[in-house]
């Protein structure tokens, strides 16, 4: 540390990482492994968003809901379980207990760092290589921004009671009687279906015209129809809200009109990047129209600066595995700066854990895309399981090479991986069809779509391995 600096205030490091979430932890680890002296900064050190208020508690709630739903529909199999009783307090207690265990394991990773490698406080830039953190000054050769995102609450709900976000909903002691969900994206729909299956009267509102951020109209329509069998979804509507006592009246108009009273409201209307207060004006970084630093997705470098950005805060692919990958790329490049190297990014993959799950994989269909479709209403295994609904679209280019898929179908999370991996391996529809398909499985449901792509690309497929759409029993 230079002699003019005060050791009580100034800290010097090679790589400072702002944010101890999934991206920040991966960035710190990767920079340290590449030989850098790191400093991990976080305002709370309270666990990653994924473990504390994101992926894990939402899946824990979905697991409870799935169990209730299975019992509720068991009579179709001749299994009569009687009336399902939901103990809402026990449901939420299990969610929190297991959630706390996931949080504890992320905190262990932070505990393992020496005290000199972590700093609690809110960081902001003083210059491109200097941060101020609650009165301490951090001098860093490189800085990685990994500050995540936060829920955005429309102004109309200011000061109202029982307005929840993903940051508060897992803390409720009892299940709400009724719940308005504002936002039909992945987060809103996962929680809407879960609460509905646990006996809550749920209604979803969205001003857009798709569900789960799906870009294919047919798949979106199919998912919308299936979910609407369980709870109401109003798309293409603008809402207004007013509070009376403990309840909230929601008025909506647009594609439909109405008014309904709710005990609770869940805001799931997007999570913008957590970049406010970082004082970018002091860095010289170029910002886009939303105020996000312009960066290279292969290096995670912001322009030619010594600043890198990873995770939800760059608003590109706000999912966990991408946050982790971006953190690792940013950390490695920050450690070796200015010798920055490009990394190959993986096939885009986004899954929503509704029932049926939906997913978007690879590149959306364009004008010249060849499309194959599988309909699950008559699929053998899906019928066996009472899950025969949903649709699967697979995309390929003119030589049959797979480029993407959109789906809302049973076992969708597994299909999504299968297609993503096939795209990574640059497989054609024909090559994927030539893989073994065990019988009777959901995977067989993919064959009609692949066969249609082969037909359209005039790549014939042997009759002995006919991939017709029948259940194939
Ligand atoms: C309800 C929900 C469900 C989800 N489900 C899934 C799922 O099933 N699968 C999936 O892949 N993804 C899911 N996600 C997304 C996933 O959780 C995120 O992509 C991931 O957690 C982002 O990690 P991150 O490191 O970018 O941000 P975070 O984990 O939020 O970390 C950012 C950290 O930076 C700190 N910070 C911010 N600003 C400053 C500052 N100026 N100074 C100091 N510290 C600061 C914050 O306090 C925080 O600790 C879900 C998200 C939500 C909300």
Coordinates of C-alpha atoms and ligand atoms in Angstrom, one line a residue:
X1 CA 0.0 0.0 0.0
X2 CA 1.5 3.4 -0.9
X3 CA 2.8 5.4 2.1
X4 CA 0.2 8.3 1.8
X5 CA -2.6 5.9 2.4
X6 CA -4.1 5.2 5.9
X7 CA -4.3 1.5 6.7
X8 CA -7.4 2.1 8.9
X9 CA -9.3 3.5 5.9
X10 CA -7.5 2.3 2.7
X11 CA -7.5 -1.3 1.4
X12 CA -5.5 -2.4 -1.7
X13 CA -6.3 -5.4 -3.8
X14 CA -6.0 -6.7 -7.3
X15 CA -9.7 -7.5 -7.9
X16 CA -12.6 -6.0 -5.9
X17 CA -15.9 -7.8 -6.4
X18 CA -19.1 -5.9 -5.5
X19 CA -21.8 -8.3 -4.5
X20 CA -21.6 -11.7 -2.8
X21 CA -24.3 -13.4 -4.8
X22 CA -23.9 -16.3 -7.2
X23 CA -22.0 -14.2 -9.8
X24 CA -19.8 -12.4 -7.2
X25 CA -18.8 -15.6 -5.4
X26 CA -17.9 -17.3 -8.8
X27 CA -16.0 -14.1 -9.8
X28 CA -14.1 -14.0 -6.5
X29 CA -13.2 -17.7 -6.7
X30 CA -12.1 -17.5 -10.3
X31 CA -9.9 -14.4 -9.7
X32 CA -8.3 -15.9 -6.6
X33 CA -7.6 -19.2 -8.5
X34 CA -5.9 -17.1 -11.2
X35 CA -3.6 -15.7 -8.6
X36 CA -5.2 -12.3 -7.8
X37 CA -5.5 -10.8 -4.3
X38 CA -9.3 -10.4 -4.0
X39 CA -11.7 -8.4 -1.9
X40 CA -15.4 -9.5 -1.8
X41 CA -17.7 -6.6 -0.8
X42 CA -21.4 -7.0 0.1
X43 CA -23.8 -4.8 2.0
X44 CA -25.4 -7.7 3.9
X45 CA -23.6 -11.0 3.4
X46 CA -27.0 -12.6 3.9
X47 CA -26.8 -15.4 1.3
X48 CA -27.3 -15.3 -2.4
X49 CA -30.7 -14.3 -4.0
X50 CA -31.0 -17.9 -5.3
X51 CA -30.7 -19.5 -1.9
X52 CA -32.6 -16.9 0.2
X53 CA -35.4 -15.4 -1.9
X54 CA -35.1 -16.9 -5.4
X55 CA -34.7 -20.4 -6.9
X56 CA -34.7 -22.5 -3.8
X57 CA -37.6 -21.2 -1.7
X58 CA -39.7 -21.0 -4.8
X59 CA -39.0 -24.6 -5.7
X60 CA -39.6 -25.6 -2.1
X61 CA -43.1 -24.0 -2.3
X62 CA -43.7 -25.7 -5.7
X63 CA -42.7 -29.1 -4.2
X64 CA -45.4 -28.7 -1.5
X65 CA -48.0 -27.6 -4.1
X66 CA -47.1 -30.5 -6.4
X67 CA -47.7 -32.9 -3.6
X68 CA -51.1 -31.4 -2.8
X69 CA -52.1 -31.4 -6.5
X70 CA -51.1 -35.1 -6.9
X71 CA -53.3 -36.1 -4.0
X72 CA -56.1 -33.9 -5.4
X73 CA -56.1 -35.6 -8.8
X74 CA -55.4 -39.1 -7.5
X75 CA -59.0 -40.4 -8.0
X76 CA -58.4 -40.5 -11.8
X77 CA -56.1 -43.5 -11.0
X78 CA -58.7 -45.1 -8.8
X79 CA -56.8 -43.9 -5.7
X80 CA -59.1 -42.1 -3.3
X81 CA -57.2 -40.1 -0.7
X82 CA -60.1 -38.1 0.7
X83 CA -60.2 -34.4 1.2
X84 CA -56.7 -32.7 1.0
X85 CA -56.0 -30.5 4.0
X86 CA -53.3 -27.9 3.7
X87 CA -51.5 -26.8 6.9
X88 CA -50.3 -23.5 5.5
X89 CA -48.1 -22.7 8.6
X90 CA -46.3 -26.1 8.2
X91 CA -45.9 -25.5 4.5
X92 CA -44.2 -22.1 5.0
X93 CA -42.2 -23.4 7.9
X94 CA -40.7 -26.2 5.8
X95 CA -40.0 -23.7 3.0
X96 CA -38.1 -21.5 5.5
X97 CA -36.3 -24.3 7.3
X98 CA -34.9 -25.9 4.2
X99 CA -34.3 -22.4 2.6
X100 CA -32.2 -21.5 5.7
X101 CA -30.1 -24.6 5.2
X102 CA -29.3 -23.6 1.6
X103 CA -28.5 -20.1 2.8
X104 CA -26.2 -21.5 5.5
X105 CA -24.2 -23.4 2.9
X106 CA -23.6 -20.3 0.8
X107 CA -22.6 -18.4 3.9
X108 CA -20.1 -21.2 4.7
X109 CA -18.3 -20.4 1.4
X110 CA -18.0 -16.7 2.5
X111 CA -16.9 -17.7 6.1
X112 CA -14.0 -19.7 4.6
X113 CA -12.5 -16.5 3.1
X114 CA -9.9 -14.8 5.4
X115 CA -11.2 -11.6 7.0
X116 CA -8.9 -9.5 4.9
X117 CA -10.6 -10.8 1.7
X118 CA -14.1 -9.5 2.6
X119 CA -15.7 -6.2 3.5
X120 CA -19.2 -5.5 4.6
X121 CA -20.8 -2.3 3.3
X122 CA -22.4 -0.5 0.4
X123 CA -19.9 0.2 -2.5
X124 CA -19.8 3.0 -4.9
X125 CA -17.2 4.2 -7.4
X126 CA -15.0 7.1 -6.6
X127 CA -13.0 6.5 -9.8
X128 CA -12.6 3.5 -12.2
X129 CA -10.1 1.9 -9.8
X130 CA -11.3 3.3 -6.5
X131 CA -14.3 2.4 -4.4
X132 CA -15.8 3.9 -1.3
X133 CA -17.4 1.4 1.0
X134 CA -19.1 3.0 4.1
X135 CA -16.1 5.2 4.7
X136 CA -13.4 2.7 3.7
X137 CA -11.5 3.4 0.5
X138 CA -10.7 0.4 -1.7
X139 CA -7.9 0.6 -4.4
X140 CA -8.3 -2.1 -6.9
X141 CA -6.5 -2.9 -10.2
X142 CA -9.9 -4.2 -11.5
X143 CA -13.5 -4.1 -10.2
X144 CA -16.2 -6.6 -10.9
X145 CA -19.8 -5.4 -10.6
X146 CA -22.0 -8.3 -9.5
X147 CA -24.8 -6.5 -7.7
X148 CA -27.8 -8.5 -8.9
X149 CA -31.3 -7.2 -9.3
X150 CA -34.2 -6.2 -7.1
X151 CA -38.0 -6.3 -7.4
X152 CA -39.6 -3.2 -9.0
X153 CA -42.9 -2.2 -7.3
X154 CA -45.2 0.0 -9.3
X155 CA -45.9 3.4 -7.6
X156 CA -49.6 2.7 -7.3
X157 CA -48.8 0.3 -4.4
X158 CA -46.8 2.8 -2.4
X159 CA -47.8 2.7 1.3
X160 CA -50.3 -0.2 0.8
X161 CA -50.4 -3.1 3.2
X162 CA -49.8 -6.8 2.3
X163 CA -47.9 -6.0 -0.9
X164 CA -45.4 -8.7 -1.3
X165 CA -42.4 -9.4 -3.5
X166 CA -40.1 -12.4 -3.8
X167 CA -38.1 -10.8 -1.0
X168 CA -41.0 -11.0 1.5
X169 CA -43.4 -13.7 0.4
X170 CA -41.5 -16.6 1.9
X171 CA -41.7 -14.9 5.3
X172 CA -45.5 -15.0 5.6
X173 CA -46.6 -17.2 8.5
X174 CA -50.0 -18.3 6.9
X175 CA -51.1 -18.8 3.4
X176 CA -53.1 -15.8 2.1
X177 CA -56.8 -16.2 1.4
X178 CA -56.5 -14.5 -2.0
X179 CA -53.6 -13.3 -4.0
X180 CA -53.3 -11.0 -6.9
X181 CA -50.1 -11.7 -8.9
X182 CA -48.9 -8.7 -10.9
X183 CA -46.8 -10.2 -13.7
X184 CA -47.2 -13.4 -15.8
X185 CA -43.5 -14.0 -16.3
X186 CA -41.6 -17.0 -14.9
X187 CA -41.4 -15.8 -11.3
X188 CA -45.1 -14.7 -11.2
X189 CA -46.5 -17.9 -12.8
X190 CA -44.4 -20.3 -10.7
X191 CA -45.6 -18.8 -7.5
X192 CA -49.2 -18.2 -8.8
X193 CA -49.6 -21.9 -9.6
X194 CA -47.9 -23.0 -6.4
X195 CA -50.2 -20.9 -4.1
X196 CA -53.2 -21.8 -6.2
X197 CA -52.5 -25.5 -5.7
X198 CA -52.2 -24.9 -2.0
X199 CA -55.7 -23.5 -1.9
X200 CA -55.2 -19.8 -2.3
X201 CA -57.6 -17.9 -4.7
X202 CA -55.1 -16.6 -7.2
X203 CA -55.5 -14.2 -10.1
X204 CA -52.7 -13.1 -12.4
X205 CA -52.5 -9.8 -14.3
X206 CA -50.1 -8.8 -17.0
X207 CA -50.2 -5.9 -19.6
X208 CA -48.3 -8.1 -22.1
X209 CA -49.9 -10.8 -24.2
X210 CA -47.7 -13.8 -23.5
X211 CA -47.0 -16.0 -20.5
X212 CA -43.7 -17.1 -19.0
X213 CA -41.8 -14.8 -21.5
X214 CA -42.5 -17.3 -24.2
X215 CA -41.8 -15.9 -27.7
X216 CA -43.8 -18.6 -29.6
X217 CA -47.5 -17.8 -29.7
X218 CA -48.8 -21.4 -30.1
X219 CA -46.7 -22.6 -27.1
X220 CA -47.7 -19.6 -25.0
X221 CA -51.4 -20.2 -25.9
X222 CA -51.1 -23.8 -24.9
X223 CA -49.5 -23.0 -21.5
X224 CA -52.0 -20.2 -20.9
X225 CA -54.9 -22.6 -21.5
X226 CA -53.5 -25.3 -19.3
X227 CA -52.7 -22.9 -16.4
X228 CA -56.1 -21.2 -16.7
X229 CA -57.7 -24.5 -15.8
X230 CA -56.3 -23.9 -12.3
X231 CA -56.4 -20.0 -11.8
X232 CA -57.4 -16.9 -13.7
X233 CA -54.8 -15.1 -15.9
X234 CA -55.7 -11.7 -17.4
X235 CA -53.3 -10.8 -20.2
X236 CA -53.3 -7.4 -22.1
X237 CA -54.7 -5.5 -19.1
X238 CA -53.8 -2.3 -17.3
X239 CA -54.4 -2.4 -13.5
X240 CA -55.2 0.1 -10.8
X241 CA -55.3 -0.5 -7.1
X242 CA -56.9 0.9 -4.0
X243 CA -56.7 -0.2 -0.4
X244 CA -59.5 -0.6 2.0
X245 CA -58.6 -1.8 5.5
X246 CA -56.3 -4.8 5.1
X247 CA -57.4 -5.7 1.6
X248 CA -56.6 -4.4 -1.9
X249 CA -59.0 -3.8 -4.7
X250 CA -57.6 -4.4 -8.2
X251 CA -59.4 -2.9 -11.1
X252 CA -58.4 -4.0 -14.6
X253 CA -59.2 -3.0 -18.1
X254 CA -58.0 -3.7 -21.6
X255 CA -58.5 -7.2 -23.1
X256 CA -60.9 -7.8 -20.2
X257 CA -62.4 -5.7 -17.5
X258 CA -63.2 -6.2 -13.9
X259 CA -62.6 -5.6 -10.2
X260 CA -61.7 -8.0 -7.4
X261 CA -60.6 -7.8 -3.8
X262 CA -57.5 -9.5 -2.5
X263 CA -56.0 -10.1 0.9
X264 CA -52.5 -10.0 -0.6
X265 CA -50.7 -8.8 -3.7
X266 CA -47.5 -10.4 -5.1
X267 CA -45.5 -8.0 -7.3
X268 CA -43.7 -10.0 -10.0
X269 CA -43.3 -7.3 -12.5
X270 CA -39.6 -7.6 -13.3
X271 CA -36.4 -7.3 -11.4
X272 CA -34.3 -4.4 -12.8
X273 CA -30.5 -4.4 -12.3
X274 CA -29.3 -3.2 -8.9
X275 CA -27.0 -0.4 -10.3
X276 CA -28.4 2.7 -8.6
X277 CA -26.0 4.4 -6.2
X278 CA -22.8 3.0 -7.8
X279 CA -21.9 6.4 -9.1
X280 CA -21.0 5.4 -12.7
X281 CA -20.5 9.1 -13.5
X282 CA -17.1 8.7 -11.8
X283 CA -16.0 5.8 -14.0
X284 CA -16.2 7.1 -17.5
X285 CA -18.1 3.9 -18.5
X286 CA -20.3 4.0 -21.5
X287 CA -23.9 3.2 -20.4
X288 CA -26.9 2.0 -22.6
X289 CA -30.3 3.6 -22.6
X290 CA -31.2 1.8 -19.4
X291 CA -28.1 3.0 -17.5
X292 CA -26.4 -0.4 -17.7
X293 CA -22.7 -0.4 -18.6
X294 CA -22.0 -1.6 -22.2
X295 CA -20.1 -4.8 -22.0
X296 CA -18.8 -7.7 -24.1
X297 CA -20.6 -10.9 -23.3
X298 CA -17.6 -13.1 -24.2
X299 CA -15.2 -11.3 -21.8
X300 CA -17.7 -9.5 -19.4
X301 CA -15.4 -6.4 -19.8
X302 CA -17.1 -3.0 -19.8
X303 CA -15.6 -1.3 -22.9
X304 CA -11.8 -1.3 -22.7
X305 CA -11.9 -0.5 -19.0
X306 CA -10.7 -2.4 -16.0
X307 CA -14.3 -2.9 -14.9
X308 CA -16.2 -6.1 -15.5
X309 CA -19.9 -6.9 -15.0
X310 CA -21.6 -10.3 -14.2
X311 CA -24.9 -11.8 -13.2
X312 CA -28.4 -10.3 -13.0
X313 CA -27.1 -6.7 -12.9
X314 CA -26.2 -6.8 -16.6
X315 CA -29.8 -7.7 -17.4
X316 CA -28.8 -10.1 -20.1
X317 CA -29.6 -13.7 -19.0
X318 CA -30.9 -13.4 -15.4
X319 CA -30.7 -17.1 -14.5
X320 CA -28.4 -18.8 -12.1
X321 CA -26.1 -20.9 -14.3
X322 CA -25.4 -17.8 -16.5
X323 CA -24.7 -15.7 -13.4
X324 CA -22.2 -18.3 -12.3
X325 CA -20.6 -18.6 -15.8
X326 CA -20.4 -14.8 -16.2
X327 CA -18.8 -14.5 -12.7
X328 CA -16.1 -17.1 -13.6
X329 CA -15.3 -15.4 -16.9
X330 CA -15.2 -11.9 -15.3
X331 CA -13.0 -13.1 -12.4
X332 CA -10.5 -14.8 -14.6
X333 CA -10.2 -11.9 -17.0
X334 CA -10.0 -9.3 -14.1
X335 CA -7.1 -11.3 -12.6
X336 CA -5.2 -11.4 -16.0
X337 CA -6.2 -7.8 -17.0
X338 CA -5.2 -6.3 -19.5
X339 CA -4.7 -9.8 -21.1
X340 CA -8.4 -10.3 -21.5
X341 CA -9.7 -13.5 -23.3
X342 CA -13.0 -14.3 -24.9
X343 CA -14.9 -17.3 -23.6
X344 CA -17.5 -19.3 -25.5
X345 CA -21.0 -18.8 -24.0
X346 CA -23.4 -21.7 -23.7
X347 CA -26.7 -22.2 -25.6
X348 CA -29.3 -19.9 -24.0
X349 CA -31.6 -22.0 -21.7
X350 CA -34.5 -20.7 -19.6
X351 CA -36.9 -22.9 -17.7
X352 CA -40.1 -22.0 -15.8
X353 CA -41.1 -24.6 -13.2
X354 CA -44.8 -24.5 -13.7
X355 CA -46.7 -27.7 -14.4
X356 CA -46.3 -28.4 -17.2
X357 CA -42.9 -26.7 -17.3
X358 CA -42.1 -24.3 -20.1
X359 CA -38.7 -23.5 -21.6
X360 CA -37.0 -21.5 -24.3
X361 CA -33.8 -22.9 -25.7
X362 CA -31.3 -21.5 -28.2
X363 CA -32.3 -19.0 -30.8
X364 CA -36.0 -18.1 -31.3
X365 CA -37.5 -19.1 -34.7
X366 CA -36.9 -16.7 -37.6
X367 CA -38.2 -16.3 -41.1
X368 CA -36.1 -19.2 -42.6
X369 CA -36.3 -21.5 -39.5
X370 CA -37.6 -25.0 -40.1
X371 CA -40.0 -26.0 -37.3
X372 CA -41.1 -29.4 -36.1
X373 CA -44.0 -29.8 -33.7
X374 CA -44.8 -32.4 -31.1
X375 CA -48.2 -32.4 -29.5
X376 CA -48.4 -34.2 -26.1
X377 CA -52.1 -34.7 -26.0
X378 CA -51.7 -38.3 -27.4
X379 CA -48.2 -39.1 -26.2
X380 CA -48.0 -42.6 -24.7
X381 CA -46.2 -42.1 -21.5
X382 CA -47.8 -38.8 -20.8
X383 CA -51.2 -40.5 -21.1
X384 CA -50.1 -43.2 -18.6
X385 CA -49.2 -40.5 -16.1
X386 CA -52.3 -38.4 -16.7
X387 CA -50.0 -35.6 -18.1
X388 CA -51.0 -35.6 -21.7
X389 CA -51.1 -32.0 -22.6
X390 CA -48.7 -29.4 -24.0
X391 CA -46.8 -28.7 -27.1
X392 CA -43.1 -28.7 -28.2
X393 CA -41.6 -26.8 -31.1
X394 CA -38.1 -27.6 -32.3
X395 CA -36.2 -25.3 -34.6
X396 CA -33.5 -26.1 -37.1
X397 CA -31.7 -24.5 -40.0
X398 CA -31.9 -25.6 -43.6
X399 CA -29.4 -28.5 -43.2
X400 CA -31.4 -29.9 -40.2
X401 CA -29.0 -28.6 -37.6
X402 CA -30.9 -27.8 -34.4
X403 CA -30.9 -24.2 -33.4
X404 CA -33.6 -23.9 -30.6
X405 CA -36.9 -24.9 -29.2
X406 CA -39.8 -23.6 -27.2
X407 CA -42.0 -25.9 -25.2
X408 CA -44.6 -26.2 -22.6
X409 CA -44.8 -30.0 -22.0
X410 CA -44.5 -32.6 -19.3
X411 CA -40.9 -33.3 -18.4
X412 CA -40.1 -30.0 -20.0
X413 CA -37.0 -29.3 -17.8
X414 CA -35.4 -32.5 -19.0
X415 CA -36.3 -31.9 -22.7
X416 CA -34.9 -28.4 -22.4
X417 CA -31.5 -29.9 -21.4
X418 CA -31.6 -32.5 -24.0
X419 CA -32.2 -29.9 -26.8
X420 CA -29.6 -27.5 -25.4
X421 CA -27.0 -30.3 -25.2
X422 CA -27.9 -31.4 -28.8
X423 CA -27.4 -27.8 -30.0
X424 CA -24.1 -27.6 -28.2
X425 CA -23.0 -30.7 -30.0
X426 CA -24.2 -29.2 -33.3
X427 CA -26.5 -32.2 -33.9
X428 CA -29.0 -32.4 -36.7
X429 CA -32.5 -33.6 -36.2
X430 CA -31.5 -36.8 -37.9
X431 CA -28.5 -37.4 -35.6
X432 CA -30.7 -36.9 -32.5
X433 CA -33.3 -39.2 -33.9
X434 CA -30.7 -41.9 -34.4
X435 CA -30.0 -41.9 -30.6
X436 CA -31.7 -44.6 -28.6
X437 CA -35.2 -43.7 -27.3
X438 CA -36.4 -46.1 -24.5
X439 CA -40.0 -47.1 -24.5
X440 CA -42.3 -45.9 -23.0
X441 CA -40.8 -42.5 -22.1
X442 CA -41.7 -38.8 -22.4
X443 CA -38.6 -38.6 -24.6
X444 CA -40.4 -40.5 -27.4
X445 CA -42.7 -37.5 -27.6
X446 CA -39.8 -35.5 -29.2
X447 CA -39.6 -37.8 -32.2
X448 CA -42.5 -36.4 -34.2
X449 CA -41.0 -32.9 -34.2
X450 CA -37.6 -34.2 -35.2
X451 CA -39.1 -36.3 -37.9
X452 CA -41.0 -33.3 -39.3
X453 CA -37.7 -31.4 -39.5
X454 CA -36.1 -34.3 -41.4
X455 CA -39.0 -34.4 -43.8
X456 CA -38.7 -30.7 -44.5
X457 CA -35.0 -30.9 -45.0
X458 CA -35.5 -34.0 -47.2
X459 CA -33.3 -36.0 -44.9
X460 CA -35.2 -39.3 -45.0
X461 CA -35.3 -41.4 -41.9
X462 CA -35.2 -45.3 -42.1
X463 CA -38.7 -46.9 -42.0
X464 CA -37.5 -49.4 -39.4
X465 CA -37.1 -46.5 -37.0
X466 CA -40.3 -44.7 -38.0
X467 CA -40.9 -41.7 -35.8
X468 CA -44.6 -41.4 -36.1
X469 CA -46.7 -39.5 -33.7
X470 CA -48.6 -42.5 -32.3
X471 CA -48.0 -43.5 -28.7
X472 CA -46.1 -46.5 -30.2
X473 CA -47.2 -49.1 -27.8
Ligands
LIG1 C1 -38.2 -15.9 -7.1 C2 -37.0 -16.2 -8.0 C3 -36.9 -17.5 -8.5 C4 -35.8 -17.8 -9.4 N1 -35.7 -19.1 -9.8 C5 -34.7 -19.4 -10.6 C6 -34.5 -20.7 -11.1 O1 -35.4 -21.6 -10.8 N2 -33.5 -21.0 -11.9 C7 -32.5 -20.1 -12.2 O2 -31.6 -20.4 -13.0 N3 -32.7 -18.8 -11.8 C8 -33.7 -18.4 -11.0 N4 -33.8 -17.2 -10.5 C9 -32.7 -16.2 -10.9 C10 -31.5 -16.4 -10.0 O3 -31.8 -16.4 -8.7 C11 -30.5 -15.2 -10.3 O4 -30.2 -15.2 -11.7 C12 -29.3 -15.2 -9.5 O5 -29.5 -15.4 -8.2 C13 -28.5 -13.9 -9.7 O6 -27.3 -13.9 -8.9 P1 -26.5 -12.5 -8.8 O7 -25.1 -12.9 -8.2 O8 -26.4 -11.8 -10.1 O9 -27.3 -11.6 -7.8 P2 -27.5 -11.7 -6.2 O10 -27.5 -13.1 -5.7 O11 -28.7 -10.9 -5.9 O12 -26.3 -11.0 -5.5 C14 -26.1 -9.6 -5.6 C15 -25.5 -9.1 -4.2 O13 -25.0 -7.8 -4.4 C16 -25.3 -7.1 -3.2 N5 -25.2 -5.6 -3.6 C17 -25.9 -5.0 -4.5 N6 -25.5 -3.7 -4.6 C18 -24.4 -3.6 -3.8 C19 -23.5 -2.5 -3.5 N7 -23.6 -1.3 -4.1 N8 -22.5 -2.7 -2.6 C20 -22.4 -3.9 -2.0 N9 -23.2 -4.9 -2.2 C21 -24.2 -4.8 -3.1 C22 -26.7 -7.6 -2.8 O14 -27.0 -7.3 -1.5 C23 -26.5 -9.1 -3.1 O15 -26.0 -9.7 -2.0 C24 -34.8 -16.8 -9.7 C25 -34.9 -15.5 -9.1 C26 -36.0 -15.2 -8.3 C27 -36.1 -13.8 -7.8

